[in-house]
Coordinates of C-alpha atoms and ligand atoms in Angstrom, one line a residue:
M1 CA 51.8 152.6 66.1
N2 CA 51.2 148.8 65.8
S3 CA 48.1 148.1 67.8
A4 CA 48.4 144.3 67.5
K5 CA 48.5 142.7 71.0
I6 CA 51.6 140.7 71.9
A7 CA 50.6 137.4 73.5
P8 CA 52.1 137.0 77.0
N9 CA 54.4 134.1 77.8
P10 CA 52.2 131.3 79.2
A11 CA 52.4 130.9 83.0
K12 CA 55.3 128.6 84.0
L13 CA 54.0 125.3 85.2
T14 CA 55.8 123.1 87.9
P15 CA 54.2 119.8 88.8
N16 CA 54.3 118.6 92.4
L17 CA 55.8 121.8 93.8
G18 CA 56.6 121.8 97.6
L19 CA 55.1 124.9 99.2
K20 CA 56.9 124.7 102.6
D21 CA 58.8 127.9 101.8
R22 CA 55.7 129.6 100.4
N23 CA 53.5 129.6 103.4
T24 CA 54.4 131.3 106.7
F25 CA 53.1 128.4 108.8
G26 CA 55.8 126.3 107.2
L27 CA 53.3 123.5 106.3
D28 CA 54.7 120.8 104.1
A29 CA 52.0 121.0 101.4
T30 CA 52.5 119.9 97.8
A31 CA 50.8 121.6 94.9
E32 CA 49.9 119.1 92.1
L33 CA 50.2 121.8 89.4
A34 CA 51.8 125.1 90.4
Y35 CA 51.5 128.0 87.9
E36 CA 53.6 131.1 88.4
I37 CA 51.6 134.1 87.3
T38 CA 53.9 137.0 86.4
C39 CA 51.4 139.1 84.4
A40 CA 47.7 139.5 84.6
E41 CA 47.3 138.8 80.8
Q42 CA 48.3 135.1 81.5
L43 CA 45.0 134.6 83.4
P44 CA 42.3 134.5 80.6
A45 CA 43.9 131.7 78.6
L46 CA 44.6 129.7 81.8
F47 CA 41.1 130.0 83.0
R48 CA 39.7 129.0 79.6
E49 CA 41.8 125.8 79.9
F50 CA 40.6 125.3 83.5
A51 CA 37.0 125.7 82.4
D52 CA 37.5 123.1 79.6
K53 CA 39.1 120.6 82.0
K54 CA 36.9 121.4 85.0
Q55 CA 40.1 122.0 86.8
V56 CA 40.0 123.0 90.5
W57 CA 42.2 126.0 91.4
R58 CA 43.2 128.4 94.2
A59 CA 45.5 131.4 94.3
L60 CA 48.3 131.9 96.7
G61 CA 49.9 135.3 97.5
G62 CA 52.6 135.5 100.2
G63 CA 51.0 132.4 101.9
S64 CA 50.9 134.4 105.2
N65 CA 47.2 134.0 105.8
V66 CA 46.4 130.4 104.8
I67 CA 46.3 127.0 106.3
L68 CA 47.3 124.5 103.6
P69 CA 46.4 120.8 103.5
N70 CA 49.2 118.3 102.8
Q71 CA 48.1 117.9 99.2
L72 CA 46.6 120.6 97.0
P73 CA 45.0 118.9 94.0
G74 CA 44.5 120.7 90.7
A75 CA 46.0 124.1 90.0
T76 CA 47.7 126.4 92.5
L77 CA 48.4 129.9 91.1
L78 CA 51.4 131.6 92.6
I79 CA 50.7 135.3 92.1
N80 CA 54.0 137.1 91.3
I81 CA 52.9 140.1 89.4
L82 CA 55.4 142.8 90.2
G83 CA 55.9 146.5 89.5
Q84 CA 54.9 149.8 91.2
D85 CA 54.7 153.3 89.9
I86 CA 53.3 156.7 90.8
S87 CA 50.5 156.9 88.3
Q88 CA 49.0 160.3 89.1
S89 CA 49.3 163.2 91.5
D90 CA 47.4 166.4 92.2
E91 CA 47.5 168.9 95.1
Q92 CA 45.8 166.6 97.5
N93 CA 46.7 163.1 96.7
T94 CA 49.2 160.8 95.0
W95 CA 48.0 157.6 93.3
V96 CA 50.3 154.6 93.2
S97 CA 49.7 151.6 91.1
V98 CA 51.1 148.3 92.4
G99 CA 51.3 144.7 91.1
A100 CA 49.5 142.2 93.3
G101 CA 52.6 140.1 93.9
L102 CA 54.8 142.7 95.5
N103 CA 55.7 142.1 99.1
W104 CA 53.6 144.3 101.3
H105 CA 56.4 145.4 103.7
E106 CA 58.7 146.2 100.8
F107 CA 56.0 148.3 99.3
V108 CA 55.4 150.2 102.5
S109 CA 59.2 150.9 102.7
W110 CA 59.2 152.1 99.1
T111 CA 56.4 154.6 99.8
L112 CA 58.4 156.1 102.6
E113 CA 61.5 156.3 100.3
Q114 CA 59.3 158.2 97.8
S115 CA 58.2 160.6 100.6
L116 CA 54.6 159.2 100.6
P117 CA 53.8 158.8 104.2
G118 CA 50.6 157.2 105.4
L119 CA 51.1 153.4 105.4
E120 CA 53.8 153.4 108.2
N121 CA 51.5 151.9 110.8
L122 CA 51.1 148.8 108.6
A123 CA 54.8 148.1 108.4
L124 CA 56.1 144.5 108.7
I125 CA 52.8 142.8 108.0
P126 CA 53.6 139.6 106.1
G127 CA 52.1 138.9 102.7
T128 CA 51.6 140.5 99.3
V129 CA 50.0 143.7 98.1
G130 CA 47.2 141.8 96.3
A131 CA 46.3 139.7 99.4
A132 CA 46.3 142.7 101.8
P133 CA 42.9 144.3 100.7
I134 CA 41.1 140.9 100.7
Q135 CA 41.2 140.7 104.5
N136 CA 41.6 144.5 104.8
I137 CA 44.8 144.3 106.8
G138 CA 45.0 146.5 109.8
A139 CA 47.3 147.4 112.7
Y140 CA 47.9 150.2 115.2
G141 CA 44.7 152.1 114.3
V142 CA 45.0 152.0 110.5
E143 CA 43.3 149.8 107.9
I144 CA 44.5 149.5 104.3
G145 CA 41.0 150.1 103.0
Q146 CA 41.3 153.8 103.8
Y147 CA 44.1 154.1 101.3
I148 CA 42.7 152.2 98.4
D149 CA 41.5 154.0 95.3
S150 CA 40.6 150.9 93.2
I151 CA 41.4 147.2 92.7
E152 CA 41.8 145.4 89.5
A153 CA 41.0 141.7 89.5
F154 CA 40.2 138.9 87.1
D155 CA 36.7 137.7 87.6
T156 CA 36.9 133.9 87.0
E157 CA 33.1 133.6 86.6
A158 CA 32.7 136.3 84.0
H159 CA 36.2 135.5 82.5
A160 CA 36.9 139.3 82.4
F161 CA 38.9 141.9 84.3
I162 CA 37.1 144.2 86.6
T163 CA 38.1 147.4 88.3
L164 CA 36.4 147.9 91.6
P165 CA 36.4 151.4 93.1
Q166 CA 37.1 151.7 96.8
T167 CA 33.4 152.3 97.6
A168 CA 32.4 149.0 96.1
C169 CA 35.1 147.0 98.0
Q170 CA 32.9 146.8 101.2
F171 CA 35.9 147.2 103.5
A172 CA 35.1 146.3 107.2
Y173 CA 37.2 144.8 110.0
R174 CA 39.2 142.0 108.4
D175 CA 36.7 141.8 105.6
S176 CA 36.0 143.0 102.0
Y177 CA 33.9 142.2 99.0
F178 CA 36.6 139.8 97.8
K179 CA 36.6 137.9 101.0
Q180 CA 32.8 137.6 100.7
H181 CA 33.2 136.0 97.3
P182 CA 35.9 133.4 97.8
Q183 CA 37.1 131.5 94.7
R184 CA 35.9 134.1 92.3
F185 CA 38.4 136.9 91.9
I186 CA 42.2 137.1 91.5
V187 CA 43.5 140.5 92.5
T188 CA 46.1 141.6 89.9
K189 CA 46.7 145.3 90.7
V190 CA 46.0 147.7 93.5
V191 CA 45.8 151.4 93.1
F192 CA 46.4 153.4 96.3
K193 CA 45.4 157.0 96.9
I194 CA 47.7 158.5 99.5
P195 CA 46.7 162.0 100.8
K196 CA 49.5 164.5 100.8
A197 CA 48.3 165.9 104.2
W198 CA 49.8 163.7 106.8
K199 CA 49.8 163.4 110.5
P200 CA 50.9 160.6 112.8
R201 CA 48.4 158.2 114.1
L202 CA 49.5 157.2 117.6
Q203 CA 46.2 156.6 119.4
Y204 CA 47.1 152.9 119.8
A205 CA 48.6 152.4 123.3
D206 CA 51.5 150.3 122.3
L207 CA 52.6 152.9 119.7
A208 CA 51.9 155.9 121.8
N209 CA 54.1 154.5 124.5
Q210 CA 57.1 154.8 122.1
F211 CA 56.6 158.6 121.8
T212 CA 55.8 160.1 125.2
D213 CA 57.2 163.6 124.6
P214 CA 54.1 165.7 123.9
N215 CA 56.2 168.4 122.2
Y216 CA 57.8 166.1 119.7
T217 CA 56.1 165.0 116.5
P218 CA 57.7 161.8 115.1
S219 CA 58.3 161.4 111.4
A220 CA 56.6 158.7 109.3
K221 CA 60.0 156.9 109.2
E222 CA 60.3 157.0 113.0
I223 CA 56.8 155.5 113.3
F224 CA 57.7 152.9 110.8
A225 CA 60.7 151.9 112.8
A226 CA 58.7 151.9 116.1
V227 CA 56.0 149.6 114.5
C228 CA 58.7 147.3 113.3
A229 CA 60.2 147.2 116.7
I230 CA 56.9 146.5 118.5
R231 CA 55.9 143.8 116.0
S232 CA 59.3 142.1 116.2
Q233 CA 59.0 142.0 120.0
K234 CA 55.4 140.7 120.1
L235 CA 55.0 138.5 117.0
P236 CA 57.1 135.5 115.9
D237 CA 59.2 135.9 112.8
P238 CA 57.8 133.3 110.3
K239 CA 61.3 132.6 109.1
V240 CA 62.1 131.4 112.6
I241 CA 58.9 129.9 113.8
G242 CA 55.9 129.1 111.5
N243 CA 52.7 131.2 112.1
A244 CA 50.0 133.2 110.3
G245 CA 49.8 136.2 112.5
S246 CA 46.6 136.6 114.5
F247 CA 44.9 133.2 114.2
F248 CA 41.4 134.4 115.4
Q249 CA 39.6 137.6 114.8
N250 CA 38.8 139.9 117.7
P251 CA 35.1 139.0 118.2
I252 CA 32.5 141.8 118.0
V253 CA 29.6 141.5 120.5
A254 CA 26.5 143.6 121.3
N255 CA 26.9 146.1 124.1
E256 CA 24.4 144.1 126.3
Q257 CA 26.6 141.0 126.1
Y258 CA 29.7 143.2 126.8
E259 CA 28.0 144.7 130.0
L260 CA 27.3 141.2 131.3
L261 CA 30.9 140.1 130.6
I262 CA 32.6 143.1 132.2
Q263 CA 30.7 142.5 135.4
K264 CA 32.0 138.9 135.5
F265 CA 35.5 139.8 134.1
P266 CA 36.4 143.4 135.2
N267 CA 39.8 143.2 133.5
L268 CA 38.3 142.2 130.1
I269 CA 40.1 144.3 127.3
S270 CA 37.8 145.7 124.7
Y271 CA 37.4 148.6 122.3
P272 CA 34.4 150.6 121.0
D273 CA 33.2 149.4 117.6
T274 CA 30.3 150.4 115.5
P275 CA 27.3 151.9 117.5
G276 CA 25.9 149.3 119.9
M277 CA 28.8 146.9 119.5
R278 CA 32.1 146.3 121.3
K279 CA 35.3 144.5 120.0
L280 CA 36.9 142.1 122.5
A281 CA 40.6 141.3 122.7
A282 CA 40.6 137.6 121.8
G283 CA 44.3 137.4 122.8
W284 CA 43.4 138.4 126.3
M285 CA 40.6 135.8 126.6
I286 CA 42.9 133.0 125.3
D287 CA 45.6 134.1 127.7
Q288 CA 43.1 134.0 130.6
C289 CA 42.2 130.5 129.6
G290 CA 45.9 129.5 130.3
F291 CA 46.9 128.7 126.7
K292 CA 49.8 131.1 126.3
G293 CA 53.0 129.1 125.6
Q294 CA 51.1 125.8 125.6
R295 CA 51.9 123.1 123.1
L296 CA 49.7 120.4 121.6
G297 CA 51.9 118.0 119.7
P298 CA 54.0 119.9 117.1
V299 CA 51.9 123.1 117.3
G300 CA 51.2 125.6 120.0
V301 CA 50.2 129.0 121.3
Y302 CA 52.9 131.7 121.0
E303 CA 54.5 132.5 124.3
K304 CA 54.3 136.3 123.9
Q305 CA 50.9 136.7 122.1
A306 CA 48.1 134.2 122.8
L307 CA 46.3 135.2 119.6
V308 CA 49.1 133.7 117.5
L309 CA 49.3 129.9 116.9
V310 CA 52.7 128.5 115.9
N311 CA 54.1 125.5 114.2
H312 CA 57.1 124.3 116.2
G313 CA 58.1 122.1 113.2
G314 CA 56.4 119.2 111.4
G315 CA 52.8 120.2 112.3
D316 CA 50.1 120.0 109.6
S317 CA 46.7 121.5 109.1
T318 CA 45.0 118.8 111.2
D319 CA 47.3 119.6 114.2
I320 CA 46.6 123.3 113.8
L321 CA 42.8 122.9 113.5
H322 CA 42.7 120.5 116.4
L323 CA 44.5 123.1 118.6
A324 CA 42.2 125.9 117.3
K325 CA 39.1 123.8 118.2
T326 CA 40.4 123.2 121.7
I327 CA 40.9 127.0 122.2
Q328 CA 37.5 127.9 120.7
D329 CA 35.7 125.4 123.0
K330 CA 37.5 126.7 126.1
V331 CA 36.8 130.3 125.3
Q332 CA 33.2 129.5 124.5
Q333 CA 32.9 127.7 127.8
T334 CA 34.5 130.5 129.8
F335 CA 33.3 133.6 128.2
G336 CA 30.3 132.5 126.1
V337 CA 32.0 134.0 123.0
Q338 CA 32.6 132.2 119.7
L339 CA 36.1 132.8 118.1
H340 CA 36.4 132.9 114.3
I341 CA 39.5 131.6 112.6
E342 CA 41.2 134.4 110.6
P343 CA 43.4 132.7 108.0
N344 CA 41.8 130.9 105.0
I345 CA 41.6 127.1 105.4
L346 CA 42.3 125.7 101.9
Ligands
EPU1 N1 46.7 140.5 125.3 C1 46.9 139.7 126.4 N2 47.5 138.5 126.3 C2 47.9 138.1 125.1 C3 47.7 138.8 123.9 C4 47.0 140.1 124.1 O1 46.5 140.1 127.5 O2 48.5 137.0 125.0 C5 46.0 141.8 125.5 C6 47.1 142.9 125.2 O3 47.8 143.2 126.4 C7 46.3 144.0 124.7 C8 45.1 143.3 124.0 O4 45.0 142.0 124.5 O5 45.8 144.8 125.7 C9 45.2 143.3 122.5 O6 46.4 142.7 122.1 P1 47.4 143.4 121.0 O7 47.6 144.8 121.2 O8 48.6 142.5 120.9 O9 46.5 143.3 119.7 P2 45.5 142.2 119.1 O10 44.1 142.7 119.3 O11 45.8 140.9 119.8 C10 45.3 143.1 116.7 C11 45.4 142.6 115.3 C12 46.9 142.5 115.0 C13 47.6 143.8 115.0 C14 47.4 144.4 116.5 C15 47.9 145.8 116.6 C16 43.5 141.3 114.9 C17 42.9 139.9 114.8 N3 44.8 141.4 115.2 O12 45.9 142.2 117.6 O13 47.0 142.0 113.6 O14 48.9 143.8 114.7 O15 46.0 144.4 116.8 O16 47.1 146.7 115.9 O17 42.7 142.3 114.8 C18 47.1 140.0 112.3 O18 45.9 140.3 111.9 O19 47.7 139.0 111.9 C19 47.7 140.9 113.3 C20 48.9 140.6 113.8

């Protein structure tokens, strides 16, 4: 067999590319130099060039968790590495290897077609497979970190590929090792480990309400459909109205602070977290402050879910951050709690 390596095609470069269709907020940003990355092997040569030229860069997946400025100077990498396959299987688990650029929801649908249930609670989350573990996406009682075997990424400091096992990924609520080290890694491939033993996870009230017959066990496909229905009802479709999902994280406070808050606000919605800590529903707090459905110029707070900020059209990052600051100040004043912005501000 010929062991000589075939050089990959270089990444396609488009100067001054408009990114309005490539970020779910619908922000009219322009990338000075947009590189389309279709295979991981394109990265080493590109980053050698960036190092020589001292080029600034950032990577973009589905653009569903970012706030883009009007101009993105330097290089913007559009990660479009595709492909998925069942790489291994034993009695307990199935391993699936997936390119970072695959659309997350399409991947979840594909796993169900392959009779690999497990990810159904995470249906309809916008974005790509590669971006999903960075913020450890989660919904309806499930987080992606539980299903990850390892992550392959290009380390732009060491100029080498690394494979990080799940235990090294430091997954936590909307957090990971990759999020802790911004501007260092580019996720190229994710390997999932999906247990063959499956049972529905319906502890989350919204989802449980869809299946009230205690004698009926819904299938993964039925749960998938129910999650899609709930999300479509509560969350705005980015194709119709620009948004980046939850705009703030649900803040986690010490039990002592929670006890004081619940005395003052008996209807406060919260969930148990790690020992001694409590997670508060930021959406409820923002709603109580009267922001739901409000507008500030071209941007506003979604009328059905106060945790979601929306772009009614023509808004830019300055408008969004101004509204975010107004909300943060009011919530701080009312509840004494600091809200943290969830999407990355580039
Ligand atoms: N609530 C209100 N008013 C609102 C919004 C929410 O009173 O305007 C109340 C709800 O009634 C509910 C509680 O607050 O009792 C929590 O709301 P919800 O169930 O909608 O969930 P969330 O905490 O706002 C989180 C995730 C979502 C995920 C859902 C379902 C975060 C930051 N967000 O939202 O994730 O889909 O739970 O699991 O953790 C995302 O990250 O982009 C995202 C959509």
